[in-house]
Amino acid sequence: MPKLQDGENVFTVTIPLRDAFRAPRKKRAKVAVRLVKEWVARHFHVSGAIKVGNKLNELLWSKSIEKPPRRVTVSVRVNVEEGEVVEAEVDLPPATGNVEEKE
């Protein structure tokens, strides 16, 4: 991982969620949200809060509590002050290409 600059840094990463399937069927999506937070904390050395964005949360819960995705590609926005990561926000990356969102 590159050295983080002070201010806001944005990364796109793929997070594996296979360990969520070790949990009981009725707790898997909840465990997947926790795994996302733990993965970001471990890989970006976050000492502050980690926020999961609304779109990412909806994706993790989209196929009910029993069937979260096996992996998810996310955009991680990291705020750095004085060389220390103070806050991280995780959400889906912005859409690329000519894909239009349906309402």
Coordinates of C-alpha atoms in Angstrom, one line a residue:
M1 CA 0.0 0.0 0.0
P2 CA 1.4 3.4 -0.9
K3 CA 2.2 6.0 1.8
L4 CA -0.9 8.1 2.5
Q5 CA -0.9 11.8 1.9
D6 CA -2.5 14.2 4.4
G7 CA -6.1 15.0 3.4
E8 CA -8.4 12.7 1.5
N9 CA -7.2 9.5 -0.3
V10 CA -9.5 7.3 -2.5
F11 CA -8.8 3.7 -3.3
T12 CA -10.8 1.0 -5.2
V13 CA -10.3 -2.5 -3.7
T14 CA -12.0 -5.9 -3.7
I15 CA -12.9 -7.3 -0.3
P16 CA -13.4 -11.1 0.0
L17 CA -16.5 -12.0 2.1
R18 CA -16.2 -15.8 2.1
D19 CA -15.9 -15.9 5.9
A20 CA -19.4 -14.6 6.2
F21 CA -20.6 -18.0 5.0
R22 CA -19.1 -19.6 8.1
A23 CA -21.7 -17.8 10.2
P24 CA -25.2 -19.2 10.7
R25 CA -27.5 -18.7 7.7
K26 CA -29.6 -16.0 9.5
K27 CA -26.6 -13.9 10.4
R28 CA -24.5 -13.8 7.2
A29 CA -25.3 -10.3 5.9
K30 CA -24.7 -8.8 9.3
V31 CA -21.4 -10.6 9.5
A32 CA -20.5 -9.4 6.0
V33 CA -20.9 -5.7 7.1
R34 CA -18.6 -6.4 10.1
L35 CA -16.0 -8.1 7.8
V36 CA -15.9 -5.1 5.5
K37 CA -15.2 -2.8 8.5
E38 CA -12.6 -5.2 9.9
W39 CA -10.9 -5.5 6.5
V40 CA -10.6 -1.7 6.0
A41 CA -9.3 -1.2 9.5
R42 CA -6.7 -3.9 9.1
H43 CA -5.4 -2.8 5.6
F44 CA -5.6 0.9 6.0
H45 CA -4.6 1.1 9.7
V46 CA -7.7 3.1 10.7
S47 CA -7.8 4.3 14.2
G48 CA -11.0 6.2 13.9
A49 CA -14.5 5.5 12.7
I50 CA -15.4 3.4 9.6
K51 CA -18.6 4.3 7.8
V52 CA -20.3 1.9 5.5
G53 CA -22.2 3.8 2.7
N54 CA -25.9 3.3 2.0
K55 CA -25.4 1.7 -1.4
L56 CA -22.9 -0.8 -0.2
N57 CA -25.1 -1.7 2.7
E58 CA -28.1 -2.2 0.4
L59 CA -25.9 -4.4 -1.9
L60 CA -24.8 -6.6 1.1
W61 CA -28.4 -7.1 2.1
S62 CA -29.9 -7.2 -1.4
K63 CA -30.4 -11.0 -1.5
S64 CA -31.6 -11.2 2.1
I65 CA -29.7 -12.0 5.2
E66 CA -28.8 -15.5 4.1
K67 CA -27.0 -14.8 0.8
P68 CA -24.5 -11.8 0.9
P69 CA -22.1 -11.6 -2.1
R70 CA -18.9 -13.6 -2.0
R71 CA -16.7 -10.6 -2.7
V72 CA -17.4 -6.9 -3.3
T73 CA -15.4 -4.2 -5.0
V74 CA -15.6 -0.9 -3.1
S75 CA -14.3 2.6 -3.0
V76 CA -12.5 3.4 0.2
R77 CA -12.2 7.1 1.1
V78 CA -9.5 7.6 3.8
N79 CA -9.0 10.9 5.7
V80 CA -5.5 11.4 7.0
E81 CA -4.4 14.1 9.5
E82 CA -0.8 14.4 10.6
G83 CA 0.2 11.0 9.2
E84 CA -2.6 9.1 11.1
V85 CA -5.8 7.7 9.5
V86 CA -8.6 9.3 11.5
E87 CA -11.7 8.2 9.4
A88 CA -12.6 5.9 6.5
E89 CA -15.8 5.7 4.4
V90 CA -16.6 2.6 2.3
D91 CA -19.1 2.7 -0.5
L92 CA -19.6 1.4 -4.0
P93 CA -17.3 2.9 -6.7
P94 CA -19.0 5.4 -9.1
A95 CA -20.4 3.7 -12.2
T96 CA -18.2 3.9 -15.3
G97 CA -19.2 3.9 -18.9
N98 CA -22.7 4.6 -20.4
V99 CA -24.6 2.7 -17.7
E100 CA -27.7 4.6 -16.4
E101 CA -29.1 4.0 -13.0
K102 CA -32.7 2.8 -12.9
E103 CA -35.1 4.2 -10.4

